[in-house]
């Protein structure tokens, strides 16, 4: 099994999450409701993508 593509993808996801968390720590004086809604939609999409990746990894390990 060649897990390198999966490992690289996970690394990219971890770096992206790190950037998101870092940006989230900055102080926000006003939150744009539309931006907050887009943020929640992106979080849900990311969660689904991670679940899909987890499923692919799990099937590949069998």
mmCIF file of N, CA, C and O in Angstrom:
data_model
loop_
_atom_site.group_PDB
_atom_site.id
_atom_site.type_symbol
_atom_site.label_atom_id
_atom_site.label_comp_id
_atom_site.label_asym_id
_atom_site.label_seq_id
_atom_site.Cartn_x
_atom_site.Cartn_y
_atom_site.Cartn_z
ATOM 1 N N UNK A 1 0.834 -1.194 0.000
ATOM 2 C CA UNK A 1 0.000 0.000 0.000
ATOM 3 C C UNK A 1 0.872 1.247 0.000
ATOM 4 O O UNK A 1 1.827 1.346 0.754
ATOM 5 N N UNK A 2 0.499 2.194 -0.808
ATOM 6 C CA UNK A 2 1.201 3.466 -0.862
ATOM 7 C C UNK A 2 0.345 4.511 -0.165
ATOM 8 O O UNK A 2 -0.623 5.004 -0.719
ATOM 9 N N UNK A 3 0.700 4.827 1.076
ATOM 10 C CA UNK A 3 -0.073 5.768 1.875
ATOM 11 C C UNK A 3 0.405 7.203 1.724
ATOM 12 O O UNK A 3 -0.143 8.096 2.340
ATOM 13 N N UNK A 4 1.418 7.442 0.914
ATOM 14 C CA UNK A 4 1.986 8.783 0.805
ATOM 15 C C UNK A 4 0.954 9.843 0.413
ATOM 16 O O UNK A 4 0.907 10.899 1.049
ATOM 17 N N UNK A 5 0.089 9.607 -0.590
ATOM 18 C CA UNK A 5 -0.907 10.637 -0.931
ATOM 19 C C UNK A 5 -1.840 10.960 0.236
ATOM 20 O O UNK A 5 -2.189 12.113 0.460
ATOM 21 N N UNK A 6 -2.224 9.944 0.980
ATOM 22 C CA UNK A 6 -3.101 10.159 2.136
ATOM 23 C C UNK A 6 -2.374 10.962 3.199
ATOM 24 O O UNK A 6 -2.927 11.914 3.767
ATOM 25 N N UNK A 7 -1.129 10.604 3.467
ATOM 26 C CA UNK A 7 -0.337 11.310 4.474
ATOM 27 C C UNK A 7 -0.144 12.764 4.069
ATOM 28 O O UNK A 7 -0.269 13.680 4.898
ATOM 29 N N UNK A 8 0.134 13.017 2.794
ATOM 30 C CA UNK A 8 0.297 14.391 2.311
ATOM 31 C C UNK A 8 -1.010 15.168 2.444
ATOM 32 O O UNK A 8 -1.004 16.343 2.841
ATOM 33 N N UNK A 9 -2.124 14.537 2.131
ATOM 34 C CA UNK A 9 -3.428 15.202 2.244
ATOM 35 C C UNK A 9 -3.729 15.553 3.693
ATOM 36 O O UNK A 9 -4.195 16.659 3.997
ATOM 37 N N UNK A 10 -3.453 14.639 4.593
ATOM 38 C CA UNK A 10 -3.682 14.896 6.016
ATOM 39 C C UNK A 10 -2.798 16.048 6.485
ATOM 40 O O UNK A 10 -3.243 16.911 7.243
ATOM 41 N N UNK A 11 -1.569 16.088 6.032
ATOM 42 C CA UNK A 11 -0.667 17.185 6.384
ATOM 43 C C UNK A 11 -1.205 18.523 5.912
ATOM 44 O O UNK A 11 -1.157 19.519 6.644
ATOM 45 N N UNK A 12 -1.731 18.550 4.692
ATOM 46 C CA UNK A 12 -2.313 19.802 4.169
ATOM 47 C C UNK A 12 -3.515 20.221 4.997
ATOM 48 O O UNK A 12 -3.697 21.397 5.303
ATOM 49 N N UNK A 13 -4.336 19.270 5.369
ATOM 50 C CA UNK A 13 -5.521 19.573 6.182
ATOM 51 C C UNK A 13 -5.095 20.112 7.548
ATOM 52 O O UNK A 13 -5.651 21.099 8.033
ATOM 53 N N UNK A 14 -4.103 19.476 8.161
ATOM 54 C CA UNK A 14 -3.635 19.931 9.470
ATOM 55 C C UNK A 14 -3.073 21.347 9.398
ATOM 56 O O UNK A 14 -3.329 22.169 10.279
ATOM 57 N N UNK A 15 -2.318 21.648 8.343
ATOM 58 C CA UNK A 15 -1.775 23.003 8.196
ATOM 59 C C UNK A 15 -2.891 24.018 7.986
ATOM 60 O O UNK A 15 -2.863 25.112 8.542
ATOM 61 N N UNK A 16 -3.892 23.636 7.210
ATOM 62 C CA UNK A 16 -5.023 24.543 6.981
ATOM 63 C C UNK A 16 -5.786 24.793 8.278
ATOM 64 O O UNK A 16 -6.150 25.933 8.586
ATOM 65 N N UNK A 17 -6.015 23.738 9.051
ATOM 66 C CA UNK A 17 -6.698 23.901 10.326
ATOM 67 C C UNK A 17 -5.900 24.789 11.276
ATOM 68 O O UNK A 17 -6.466 25.608 12.005
ATOM 69 N N UNK A 18 -4.596 24.630 11.257
ATOM 70 C CA UNK A 18 -3.739 25.469 12.089
ATOM 71 C C UNK A 18 -3.877 26.941 11.709
ATOM 72 O O UNK A 18 -3.969 27.814 12.576
ATOM 73 N N UNK A 19 -3.906 27.217 10.401
ATOM 74 C CA UNK A 19 -4.076 28.606 9.946
ATOM 75 C C UNK A 19 -5.445 29.145 10.354
ATOM 76 O O UNK A 19 -5.573 30.295 10.765
ATOM 77 N N UNK A 20 -6.461 28.309 10.242
ATOM 78 C CA UNK A 20 -7.814 28.727 10.627
ATOM 79 C C UNK A 20 -7.868 29.040 12.118
ATOM 80 O O UNK A 20 -8.416 30.066 12.531
ATOM 81 N N UNK A 21 -7.303 28.149 12.929
ATOM 82 C CA UNK A 21 -7.308 28.367 14.377
ATOM 83 C C UNK A 21 -6.536 29.618 14.745
ATOM 84 O O UNK A 21 -6.950 30.384 15.612
ATOM 85 N N UNK A 22 -5.416 29.839 14.096
ATOM 86 C CA UNK A 22 -4.611 31.025 14.357
ATOM 87 C C UNK A 22 -5.385 32.291 14.008
ATOM 88 O O UNK A 22 -5.394 33.263 14.766
ATOM 89 N N UNK A 23 -6.036 32.285 12.874
ATOM 90 C CA UNK A 23 -6.822 33.451 12.451
ATOM 91 C C UNK A 23 -8.007 33.666 13.379
ATOM 92 O O UNK A 23 -8.402 34.803 13.633
ATOM 93 N N UNK A 24 -8.546 32.588 13.905
ATOM 94 C CA UNK A 24 -9.709 32.675 14.789
ATOM 95 C C UNK A 24 -9.334 33.297 16.136
ATOM 96 O O UNK A 24 -10.191 33.844 16.814
ATOM 97 N N UNK A 25 -8.069 33.215 16.529
ATOM 98 C CA UNK A 25 -7.626 33.761 17.815
ATOM 99 C C UNK A 25 -7.516 35.290 17.802
ATOM 100 O O UNK A 25 -7.464 35.906 18.849
ATOM 101 N N UNK A 26 -7.454 35.861 16.614
ATOM 102 C CA UNK A 26 -7.332 37.305 16.544
ATOM 103 C C UNK A 26 -8.632 37.938 17.016
ATOM 104 O O UNK A 26 -9.720 37.407 16.804
ATOM 105 N N UNK A 27 -8.509 39.074 17.655
ATOM 106 C CA UNK A 27 -9.679 39.741 18.220
ATOM 107 C C UNK A 27 -10.560 40.308 17.102
ATOM 108 O O UNK A 27 -10.091 40.964 16.196
ATOM 109 N N UNK A 28 -11.832 40.063 17.243
ATOM 110 C CA UNK A 28 -12.796 40.570 16.287
ATOM 111 C C UNK A 28 -13.711 41.556 17.012
ATOM 112 O O UNK A 28 -14.293 41.218 18.034
ATOM 113 N N UNK A 29 -13.807 42.751 16.495
ATOM 114 C CA UNK A 29 -14.679 43.729 17.143
ATOM 115 C C UNK A 29 -16.119 43.584 16.665
ATOM 116 O O UNK A 29 -17.038 43.715 17.452
ATOM 117 N N UNK A 30 -16.296 43.338 15.389
ATOM 118 C CA UNK A 30 -17.637 43.123 14.844
ATOM 119 C C UNK A 30 -17.606 41.921 13.928
ATOM 120 O O UNK A 30 -16.699 41.762 13.128
ATOM 121 N N UNK A 31 -18.626 41.094 14.037
ATOM 122 C CA UNK A 31 -18.702 39.909 13.192
ATOM 123 C C UNK A 31 -19.805 40.132 12.161
ATOM 124 O O UNK A 31 -20.951 40.416 12.507
ATOM 125 N N UNK A 32 -19.431 40.025 10.920
ATOM 126 C CA UNK A 32 -20.381 40.136 9.814
ATOM 127 C C UNK A 32 -21.254 38.879 9.813
ATOM 128 O O UNK A 32 -20.733 37.769 9.703
ATOM 129 N N UNK A 33 -22.571 39.015 9.945
ATOM 130 C CA UNK A 33 -23.444 37.833 9.983
ATOM 131 C C UNK A 33 -23.295 36.940 8.747
ATOM 132 O O UNK A 33 -23.328 35.716 8.857
ATOM 133 N N UNK A 34 -23.123 37.534 7.574
ATOM 134 C CA UNK A 34 -22.958 36.732 6.363
ATOM 135 C C UNK A 34 -21.654 35.945 6.413
ATOM 136 O O UNK A 34 -21.599 34.786 6.008
ATOM 137 N N UNK A 35 -20.616 36.578 6.933
ATOM 138 C CA UNK A 35 -19.330 35.896 7.058
ATOM 139 C C UNK A 35 -19.424 34.760 8.066
ATOM 140 O O UNK A 35 -18.897 33.663 7.835
ATOM 141 N N UNK A 36 -20.111 34.993 9.164
ATOM 142 C CA UNK A 36 -20.285 33.948 10.170
ATOM 143 C C UNK A 36 -21.052 32.759 9.581
ATOM 144 O O UNK A 36 -20.712 31.602 9.842
ATOM 145 N N UNK A 37 -22.053 33.049 8.765
ATOM 146 C CA UNK A 37 -22.829 31.977 8.127
ATOM 147 C C UNK A 37 -21.960 31.178 7.153
ATOM 148 O O UNK A 37 -22.011 29.949 7.129
ATOM 149 N N UNK A 38 -21.147 31.877 6.371
ATOM 150 C CA UNK A 38 -20.232 31.195 5.439
ATOM 151 C C UNK A 38 -19.227 30.343 6.210
ATOM 152 O O UNK A 38 -18.880 29.235 5.791
ATOM 153 N N UNK A 39 -18.760 30.877 7.333
ATOM 154 C CA UNK A 39 -17.796 30.152 8.161
ATOM 155 C C UNK A 39 -18.410 28.837 8.654
ATOM 156 O O UNK A 39 -17.771 27.782 8.593
ATOM 157 N N UNK A 40 -19.633 28.901 9.137
ATOM 158 C CA UNK A 40 -20.294 27.690 9.620
ATOM 159 C C UNK A 40 -20.501 26.682 8.482
ATOM 160 O O UNK A 40 -20.335 25.478 8.676
ATOM 161 N N UNK A 41 -20.848 27.181 7.299
ATOM 162 C CA UNK A 41 -21.034 26.291 6.146
ATOM 163 C C UNK A 41 -19.714 25.618 5.771
ATOM 164 O O UNK A 41 -19.681 24.417 5.476
ATOM 165 N N UNK A 42 -18.629 26.382 5.803
ATOM 166 C CA UNK A 42 -17.312 25.810 5.493
ATOM 167 C C UNK A 42 -16.891 24.784 6.538
ATOM 168 O O UNK A 42 -16.308 23.753 6.199
ATOM 169 N N UNK A 43 -17.182 25.069 7.806
ATOM 170 C CA UNK A 43 -16.858 24.098 8.856
ATOM 171 C C UNK A 43 -17.605 22.791 8.633
ATOM 172 O O UNK A 43 -17.034 21.708 8.779
ATOM 173 N N UNK A 44 -18.888 22.883 8.261
ATOM 174 C CA UNK A 44 -19.675 21.680 8.010
ATOM 175 C C UNK A 44 -19.119 20.919 6.802
ATOM 176 O O UNK A 44 -19.030 19.688 6.825
ATOM 177 N N UNK A 45 -18.723 21.657 5.767
ATOM 178 C CA UNK A 45 -18.153 21.024 4.575
ATOM 179 C C UNK A 45 -16.821 20.354 4.905
ATOM 180 O O UNK A 45 -16.542 19.240 4.451
ATOM 181 N N UNK A 46 -16.011 21.002 5.716
ATOM 182 C CA UNK A 46 -14.730 20.431 6.122
ATOM 183 C C UNK A 46 -14.946 19.166 6.942
ATOM 184 O O UNK A 46 -14.261 18.163 6.751
ATOM 185 N N UNK A 47 -15.923 19.214 7.838
ATOM 186 C CA UNK A 47 -16.222 18.034 8.650
ATOM 187 C C UNK A 47 -16.601 16.860 7.748
ATOM 188 O O UNK A 47 -16.137 15.741 7.949
ATOM 189 N N UNK A 48 -17.438 17.124 6.744
ATOM 190 C CA UNK A 48 -17.845 16.066 5.813
ATOM 191 C C UNK A 48 -16.642 15.528 5.036
ATOM 192 O O UNK A 48 -16.499 14.323 4.848
ATOM 193 N N UNK A 49 -15.759 16.427 4.605
ATOM 194 C CA UNK A 49 -14.571 16.002 3.859
ATOM 195 C C UNK A 49 -13.676 15.117 4.721
ATOM 196 O O UNK A 49 -13.161 14.098 4.254
ATOM 197 N N UNK A 50 -13.499 15.488 5.973
ATOM 198 C CA UNK A 50 -12.666 14.692 6.884
ATOM 199 C C UNK A 50 -13.300 13.326 7.119
ATOM 200 O O UNK A 50 -12.606 12.308 7.139
ATOM 201 N N UNK A 51 -14.612 13.289 7.279
ATOM 202 C CA UNK A 51 -15.291 12.004 7.448
ATOM 203 C C UNK A 51 -15.116 11.126 6.207
ATOM 204 O O UNK A 51 -14.912 9.917 6.319
ATOM 205 N N UNK A 52 -15.163 11.739 5.032
ATOM 206 C CA UNK A 52 -14.956 10.990 3.786
ATOM 207 C C UNK A 52 -13.535 10.433 3.731
ATOM 208 O O UNK A 52 -13.320 9.265 3.401
ATOM 209 N N UNK A 53 -12.562 11.270 4.078
ATOM 210 C CA UNK A 53 -11.163 10.830 4.090
ATOM 211 C C UNK A 53 -10.971 9.699 5.094
ATOM 212 O O UNK A 53 -10.309 8.699 4.807
ATOM 213 N N UNK A 54 -11.564 9.847 6.284
ATOM 214 C CA UNK A 54 -11.475 8.788 7.285
ATOM 215 C C UNK A 54 -12.030 7.471 6.742
ATOM 216 O O UNK A 54 -11.449 6.408 6.954
ATOM 217 N N UNK A 55 -13.167 7.544 6.035
ATOM 218 C CA UNK A 55 -13.755 6.347 5.447
ATOM 219 C C UNK A 55 -12.861 5.715 4.398
ATOM 220 O O UNK A 55 -12.721 4.485 4.351
ATOM 221 N N UNK A 56 -12.249 6.553 3.573
ATOM 222 C CA UNK A 56 -11.334 6.039 2.550
ATOM 223 C C UNK A 56 -10.124 5.355 3.192
ATOM 224 O O UNK A 56 -9.692 4.289 2.751
ATOM 225 N N UNK A 57 -9.588 5.983 4.228
ATOM 226 C CA UNK A 57 -8.428 5.394 4.928
ATOM 227 C C UNK A 57 -8.821 4.070 5.546
ATOM 228 O O UNK A 57 -8.093 3.088 5.460
ATOM 229 N N UNK A 58 -9.984 4.052 6.198
ATOM 230 C CA UNK A 58 -10.445 2.834 6.864
ATOM 231 C C UNK A 58 -10.612 1.684 5.855
ATOM 232 O O UNK A 58 -10.167 0.567 6.102
ATOM 233 N N UNK A 59 -11.219 1.975 4.696
ATOM 234 C CA UNK A 59 -11.391 0.927 3.680
ATOM 235 C C UNK A 59 -10.062 0.458 3.128
ATOM 236 O O UNK A 59 -9.878 -0.716 2.832
ATOM 237 N N UNK A 60 -9.120 1.378 2.991
ATOM 238 C CA UNK A 60 -7.812 1.033 2.430
ATOM 239 C C UNK A 60 -7.017 0.153 3.400
ATOM 240 O O UNK A 60 -6.230 -0.684 2.985
ATOM 241 N N UNK A 61 -7.239 0.338 4.700
ATOM 242 C CA UNK A 61 -6.500 -0.433 5.705
ATOM 243 C C UNK A 61 -7.030 -1.846 5.865
ATOM 244 O O UNK A 61 -6.382 -2.692 6.439
ATOM 245 N N UNK A 62 -8.206 -2.110 5.361
ATOM 246 C CA UNK A 62 -8.795 -3.458 5.506
ATOM 247 C C UNK A 62 -8.134 -4.450 4.605
ATOM 248 O O UNK A 62 -7.609 -4.346 3.635
#
